[in-house]
PDB file of N, CA and C in Angstrom:
ATOM      1  N   MET A   1     -37.723 -11.451  15.540  1.00 59.00           N
ATOM      2  CA  MET A   1     -38.642 -12.492  15.929  1.00 59.00           C
ATOM      3  C   MET A   1     -37.994 -13.870  15.837  1.00 59.00           C
ATOM      4  N   LYS A   2     -36.995 -14.010  15.035  1.00 73.00           N
ATOM      5  CA  LYS A   2     -36.376 -15.318  14.876  1.00 73.00           C
ATOM      6  C   LYS A   2     -35.607 -15.697  16.130  1.00 73.00           C
ATOM      7  N   GLN A   3     -35.595 -16.974  16.345  1.00 89.00           N
ATOM      8  CA  GLN A   3     -34.813 -17.553  17.437  1.00 89.00           C
ATOM      9  C   GLN A   3     -35.290 -17.148  18.828  1.00 89.00           C
ATOM     10  N   LEU A   4     -36.570 -16.806  18.973  1.00 89.00           N
ATOM     11  CA  LEU A   4     -37.072 -16.396  20.284  1.00 89.00           C
ATOM     12  C   LEU A   4     -36.978 -17.526  21.298  1.00 89.00           C
ATOM     13  N   TYR A   5     -37.327 -18.722  20.901  1.00 88.00           N
ATOM     14  CA  TYR A   5     -37.248 -19.836  21.848  1.00 88.00           C
ATOM     15  C   TYR A   5     -35.797 -20.089  22.249  1.00 88.00           C
ATOM     16  N   ALA A   6     -34.879 -20.006  21.317  1.00 91.00           N
ATOM     17  CA  ALA A   6     -33.467 -20.208  21.638  1.00 91.00           C
ATOM     18  C   ALA A   6     -32.992 -19.143  22.621  1.00 91.00           C
ATOM     19  N   LYS A   7     -33.392 -17.906  22.392  1.00 91.00           N
ATOM     20  CA  LYS A   7     -33.018 -16.833  23.318  1.00 91.00           C
ATOM     21  C   LYS A   7     -33.624 -17.049  24.693  1.00 91.00           C
ATOM     22  N   ALA A   8     -34.862 -17.511  24.731  1.00 90.00           N
ATOM     23  CA  ALA A   8     -35.522 -17.776  26.009  1.00 90.00           C
ATOM     24  C   ALA A   8     -34.813 -18.912  26.748  1.00 90.00           C
ATOM     25  N   ARG A   9     -34.421 -19.937  26.033  1.00 91.00           N
ATOM     26  CA  ARG A   9     -33.716 -21.055  26.668  1.00 91.00           C
ATOM     27  C   ARG A   9     -32.365 -20.614  27.228  1.00 91.00           C
ATOM     28  N   ARG A  10     -31.717 -19.657  26.574  1.00 92.00           N
ATOM     29  CA  ARG A  10     -30.438 -19.141  27.072  1.00 92.00           C
ATOM     30  C   ARG A  10     -30.628 -18.132  28.202  1.00 92.00           C
ATOM     31  N   GLY A  11     -31.878 -17.776  28.499  1.00 91.00           N
ATOM     32  CA  GLY A  11     -32.144 -16.826  29.569  1.00 91.00           C
ATOM     33  C   GLY A  11     -32.099 -15.374  29.131  1.00 91.00           C
ATOM     34  N   GLU A  12     -32.004 -15.137  27.831  1.00 92.00           N
ATOM     35  CA  GLU A  12     -31.954 -13.772  27.315  1.00 92.00           C
ATOM     36  C   GLU A  12     -33.330 -13.127  27.323  1.00 92.00           C
ATOM     37  N   ILE A  13     -34.382 -13.953  27.305  1.00 89.00           N
ATOM     38  CA  ILE A  13     -35.764 -13.487  27.369  1.00 89.00           C
ATOM     39  C   ILE A  13     -36.410 -14.214  28.544  1.00 89.00           C
ATOM     40  N   THR A  14     -37.073 -13.481  29.419  1.00 92.00           N
ATOM     41  CA  THR A  14     -37.752 -14.117  30.547  1.00 92.00           C
ATOM     42  C   THR A  14     -39.263 -13.984  30.391  1.00 92.00           C
ATOM     43  N   GLY A  15     -39.970 -14.822  31.139  1.00 90.00           N
ATOM     44  CA  GLY A  15     -41.428 -14.803  31.074  1.00 90.00           C
ATOM     45  C   GLY A  15     -41.961 -15.337  29.769  1.00 90.00           C
ATOM     46  N   PHE A  16     -41.248 -16.271  29.175  1.00 89.00           N
ATOM     47  CA  PHE A  16     -41.599 -16.802  27.862  1.00 89.00           C
ATOM     48  C   PHE A  16     -42.434 -18.065  28.037  1.00 89.00           C
ATOM     49  N   THR A  17     -43.655 -18.053  27.507  1.00 86.00           N
ATOM     50  CA  THR A  17     -44.558 -19.197  27.630  1.00 86.00           C
ATOM     51  C   THR A  17     -43.915 -20.454  27.061  1.00 86.00           C
ATOM     52  N   GLY A  18     -43.960 -21.516  27.845  1.00 84.00           N
ATOM     53  CA  GLY A  18     -43.390 -22.787  27.419  1.00 84.00           C
ATOM     54  C   GLY A  18     -41.947 -22.968  27.833  1.00 84.00           C
ATOM     55  N   ILE A  19     -41.316 -21.912  28.296  1.00 89.00           N
ATOM     56  CA  ILE A  19     -39.923 -22.015  28.743  1.00 89.00           C
ATOM     57  C   ILE A  19     -39.856 -21.778  30.252  1.00 89.00           C
ATOM     58  N   ASP A  20     -40.099 -20.549  30.682  1.00 89.00           N
ATOM     59  CA  ASP A  20     -40.060 -20.265  32.123  1.00 89.00           C
ATOM     60  C   ASP A  20     -41.364 -19.655  32.640  1.00 89.00           C
ATOM     61  N   ALA A  21     -42.378 -19.630  31.803  1.00 90.00           N
ATOM     62  CA  ALA A  21     -43.704 -19.163  32.223  1.00 90.00           C
ATOM     63  C   ALA A  21     -44.723 -20.222  31.806  1.00 90.00           C
ATOM     64  N   PRO A  22     -45.678 -20.518  32.660  1.00 89.00           N
ATOM     65  CA  PRO A  22     -46.653 -21.554  32.324  1.00 89.00           C
ATOM     66  C   PRO A  22     -47.640 -21.103  31.266  1.00 89.00           C
ATOM     67  N   TYR A  23     -48.186 -22.073  30.552  1.00 87.00           N
ATOM     68  CA  TYR A  23     -49.262 -21.799  29.609  1.00 87.00           C
ATOM     69  C   TYR A  23     -50.536 -21.636  30.415  1.00 87.00           C
ATOM     70  N   GLU A  24     -51.267 -20.590  30.162  1.00 90.00           N
ATOM     71  CA  GLU A  24     -52.531 -20.351  30.847  1.00 90.00           C
ATOM     72  C   GLU A  24     -53.655 -20.430  29.824  1.00 90.00           C
ATOM     73  N   ALA A  25     -54.453 -21.472  29.946  1.00 89.00           N
ATOM     74  CA  ALA A  25     -55.566 -21.661  29.019  1.00 89.00           C
ATOM     75  C   ALA A  25     -56.570 -20.526  29.192  1.00 89.00           C
ATOM     76  N   PRO A  26     -57.159 -20.034  28.105  1.00 93.00           N
ATOM     77  CA  PRO A  26     -58.153 -18.967  28.212  1.00 93.00           C
ATOM     78  C   PRO A  26     -59.386 -19.434  28.973  1.00 93.00           C
ATOM     79  N   ILE A  27     -59.980 -18.533  29.727  1.00 96.00           N
ATOM     80  CA  ILE A  27     -61.166 -18.856  30.512  1.00 96.00           C
ATOM     81  C   ILE A  27     -62.377 -19.045  29.609  1.00 96.00           C
ATOM     82  N   ASP A  28     -62.522 -18.180  28.630  1.00 96.00           N
ATOM     83  CA  ASP A  28     -63.691 -18.220  27.748  1.00 96.00           C
ATOM     84  C   ASP A  28     -63.232 -18.019  26.296  1.00 96.00           C
ATOM     85  N   PRO A  29     -62.656 -19.050  25.668  1.00 96.00           N
ATOM     86  CA  PRO A  29     -62.137 -18.886  24.304  1.00 96.00           C
ATOM     87  C   PRO A  29     -63.246 -18.629  23.297  1.00 96.00           C
ATOM     88  N   GLU A  30     -62.929 -17.854  22.273  1.00 95.00           N
ATOM     89  CA  GLU A  30     -63.901 -17.579  21.206  1.00 95.00           C
ATOM     90  C   GLU A  30     -64.147 -18.817  20.356  1.00 95.00           C
ATOM     91  N   ILE A  31     -63.112 -19.623  20.202  1.00 96.00           N
ATOM     92  CA  ILE A  31     -63.214 -20.819  19.366  1.00 96.00           C
ATOM     93  C   ILE A  31     -62.336 -21.910  19.981  1.00 96.00           C
ATOM     94  N   THR A  32     -62.820 -23.135  19.910  1.00 95.00           N
ATOM     95  CA  THR A  32     -62.050 -24.279  20.382  1.00 95.00           C
ATOM     96  C   THR A  32     -62.037 -25.316  19.273  1.00 95.00           C
ATOM     97  N   ILE A  33     -60.852 -25.806  18.957  1.00 95.00           N
ATOM     98  CA  ILE A  33     -60.704 -26.782  17.886  1.00 95.00           C
ATOM     99  C   ILE A  33     -59.946 -27.981  18.423  1.00 95.00           C
ATOM    100  N   ASP A  34     -60.546 -29.145  18.349  1.00 94.00           N
ATOM    101  CA  ASP A  34     -59.904 -30.372  18.793  1.00 94.00           C
ATOM    102  C   ASP A  34     -59.194 -30.992  17.606  1.00 94.00           C
ATOM    103  N   THR A  35     -57.915 -30.710  17.494  1.00 94.00           N
ATOM    104  CA  THR A  35     -57.147 -31.178  16.338  1.00 94.00           C
ATOM    105  C   THR A  35     -56.882 -32.679  16.368  1.00 94.00           C
ATOM    106  N   SER A  36     -57.199 -33.333  17.491  1.00 95.00           N
ATOM    107  CA  SER A  36     -57.021 -34.785  17.544  1.00 95.00           C
ATOM    108  C   SER A  36     -58.187 -35.521  16.894  1.00 95.00           C
ATOM    109  N   LYS A  37     -59.255 -34.792  16.569  1.00 96.00           N
ATOM    110  CA  LYS A  37     -60.448 -35.426  16.017  1.00 96.00           C
ATOM    111  C   LYS A  37     -60.712 -35.093  14.559  1.00 96.00           C
ATOM    112  N   GLN A  38     -59.824 -34.314  13.949  1.00 96.00           N
ATOM    113  CA  GLN A  38     -60.017 -33.978  12.534  1.00 96.00           C
ATOM    114  C   GLN A  38     -58.665 -33.681  11.904  1.00 96.00           C
ATOM    115  N   PRO A  39     -58.578 -33.815  10.582  1.00 96.00           N
ATOM    116  CA  PRO A  39     -57.317 -33.529   9.898  1.00 96.00           C
ATOM    117  C   PRO A  39     -56.966 -32.038   9.961  1.00 96.00           C
ATOM    118  N   LEU A  40     -55.710 -31.742   9.744  1.00 96.00           N
ATOM    119  CA  LEU A  40     -55.221 -30.363   9.779  1.00 96.00           C
ATOM    120  C   LEU A  40     -56.025 -29.457   8.859  1.00 96.00           C
ATOM    121  N   THR A  41     -56.310 -29.909   7.651  1.00 96.00           N
ATOM    122  CA  THR A  41     -57.034 -29.057   6.700  1.00 96.00           C
ATOM    123  C   THR A  41     -58.420 -28.691   7.220  1.00 96.00           C
ATOM    124  N   ALA A  42     -59.079 -29.605   7.907  1.00 97.00           N
ATOM    125  CA  ALA A  42     -60.397 -29.313   8.473  1.00 97.00           C
ATOM    126  C   ALA A  42     -60.281 -28.313   9.628  1.00 97.00           C
ATOM    127  N   SER A  43     -59.227 -28.441  10.418  1.00 97.00           N
ATOM    128  CA  SER A  43     -59.000 -27.499  11.517  1.00 97.00           C
ATOM    129  C   SER A  43     -58.746 -26.094  10.985  1.00 97.00           C
ATOM    130  N   VAL A  44     -57.928 -26.007   9.953  1.00 96.00           N
ATOM    131  CA  VAL A  44     -57.637 -24.713   9.336  1.00 96.00           C
ATOM    132  C   VAL A  44     -58.913 -24.109   8.755  1.00 96.00           C
ATOM    133  N   GLN A  45     -59.703 -24.926   8.091  1.00 95.00           N
ATOM    134  CA  GLN A  45     -60.958 -24.436   7.511  1.00 95.00           C
ATOM    135  C   GLN A  45     -61.904 -23.948   8.598  1.00 95.00           C
ATOM    136  N   GLN A  46     -61.927 -24.634   9.732  1.00 96.00           N
ATOM    137  CA  GLN A  46     -62.773 -24.220  10.846  1.00 96.00           C
ATOM    138  C   GLN A  46     -62.352 -22.838  11.362  1.00 96.00           C
ATOM    139  N   VAL A  47     -61.054 -22.607  11.464  1.00 96.00           N
ATOM    140  CA  VAL A  47     -60.553 -21.294  11.893  1.00 96.00           C
ATOM    141  C   VAL A  47     -60.927 -20.230  10.868  1.00 96.00           C
ATOM    142  N   LEU A  48     -60.686 -20.513   9.601  1.00 95.00           N
ATOM    143  CA  LEU A  48     -60.997 -19.544   8.548  1.00 95.00           C
ATOM    144  C   LEU A  48     -62.489 -19.218   8.508  1.00 95.00           C
ATOM    145  N   ASN A  49     -63.322 -20.232   8.650  1.00 95.00           N
ATOM    146  CA  ASN A  49     -64.766 -20.000   8.666  1.00 95.00           C
ATOM    147  C   ASN A  49     -65.166 -19.107   9.832  1.00 95.00           C
ATOM    148  N   TYR A  50     -64.605 -19.376  10.996  1.00 96.00           N
ATOM    149  CA  TYR A  50     -64.907 -18.549  12.176  1.00 96.00           C
ATOM    150  C   TYR A  50     -64.505 -17.091  11.919  1.00 96.00           C
ATOM    151  N   LEU A  51     -63.295 -16.898  11.401  1.00 96.00           N
ATOM    152  CA  LEU A  51     -62.808 -15.539  11.133  1.00 96.00           C
ATOM    153  C   LEU A  51     -63.692 -14.828  10.119  1.00 96.00           C
ATOM    154  N   ALA A  52     -64.128 -15.543   9.102  1.00 95.00           N
ATOM    155  CA  ALA A  52     -64.995 -14.942   8.079  1.00 95.00           C
ATOM    156  C   ALA A  52     -66.375 -14.625   8.656  1.00 95.00           C
ATOM    157  N   GLU A  53     -66.933 -15.541   9.432  1.00 95.00           N
ATOM    158  CA  GLU A  53     -68.263 -15.323  10.020  1.00 95.00           C
ATOM    159  C   GLU A  53     -68.288 -14.123  10.964  1.00 95.00           C
ATOM    160  N   HIS A  54     -67.147 -13.849  11.576  1.00 95.00           N
ATOM    161  CA  HIS A  54     -67.062 -12.723  12.514  1.00 95.00           C
ATOM    162  C   HIS A  54     -66.436 -11.483  11.870  1.00 95.00           C
ATOM    163  N   HIS A  55     -66.306 -11.516  10.544  1.00 94.00           N
ATOM    164  CA  HIS A  55     -65.846 -10.376   9.744  1.00 94.00           C
ATOM    165  C   HIS A  55     -64.422  -9.915  10.078  1.00 94.00           C
ATOM    166  N   TYR A  56     -63.576 -10.878  10.497  1.00 94.00           N
ATOM    167  CA  TYR A  56     -62.162 -10.568  10.702  1.00 94.00           C
ATOM    168  C   TYR A  56     -61.412 -10.660   9.378  1.00 94.00           C
ATOM    169  N   VAL A  57     -61.882 -11.560   8.505  1.00 93.00           N
ATOM    170  CA  VAL A  57     -61.279 -11.739   7.182  1.00 93.00           C
ATOM    171  C   VAL A  57     -62.395 -11.937   6.168  1.00 93.00           C
ATOM    172  N   SER A  58     -62.041 -11.785   4.899  1.00 92.00           N
ATOM    173  CA  SER A  58     -62.970 -12.062   3.821  1.00 92.00           C
ATOM    174  C   SER A  58     -62.377 -13.195   3.003  1.00 92.00           C
ATOM    175  N   LEU A  59     -63.118 -14.267   2.854  1.00 84.00           N
ATOM    176  CA  LEU A  59     -62.596 -15.416   2.108  1.00 84.00           C
ATOM    177  C   LEU A  59     -62.995 -15.320   0.650  1.00 84.00           C
ATOM    178  N   VAL A  60     -62.070 -15.664  -0.209  1.00 83.00           N
ATOM    179  CA  VAL A  60     -62.309 -15.699  -1.649  1.00 83.00           C
ATOM    180  C   VAL A  60     -62.058 -17.121  -2.108  1.00 83.00           C
ATOM    181  N   THR A  61     -63.020 -17.717  -2.770  1.00 74.00           N
ATOM    182  CA  THR A  61     -62.840 -19.081  -3.256  1.00 74.00           C
ATOM    183  C   THR A  61     -62.187 -19.043  -4.631  1.00 74.00           C
ATOM    184  N   ALA A  62     -61.689 -20.172  -5.077  1.00 67.00           N
ATOM    185  CA  ALA A  62     -61.019 -20.265  -6.372  1.00 67.00           C
ATOM    186  C   ALA A  62     -61.968 -19.892  -7.498  1.00 67.00           C
ATOM    187  N   ASN A  63     -63.251 -20.173  -7.359  1.00 69.00           N
ATOM    188  CA  ASN A  63     -64.226 -19.867  -8.406  1.00 69.00           C
ATOM    189  C   ASN A  63     -64.511 -18.375  -8.526  1.00 69.00           C
ATOM    190  N   GLU A  64     -64.172 -17.603  -7.506  1.00 65.00           N
ATOM    191  CA  GLU A  64     -64.460 -16.166  -7.509  1.00 65.00           C
ATOM    192  C   GLU A  64     -63.365 -15.355  -8.185  1.00 65.00           C
ATOM    193  N   ASN A  65     -62.246 -15.971  -8.499  1.00 56.00           N
ATOM    194  CA  ASN A  65     -61.113 -15.226  -9.103  1.00 56.00           C
ATOM    195  C   ASN A  65     -61.306 -15.016 -10.579  1.00 56.00           C
TER     196      ASN A  65
END
């Protein structure tokens, strides 16, 4: 997995998003986060909350340990 972008730039990997393949925005994303309007920690928390609400992950707070 390391150096994938470097390999793509050298032409060793083709169809690589951001190098020789365009980025295609999802038509109907499950979650959208505008990172220009909130700090990184709030964006991360928003992702974690979404994942927990949809039962992809289980969050444990510091008080629960």
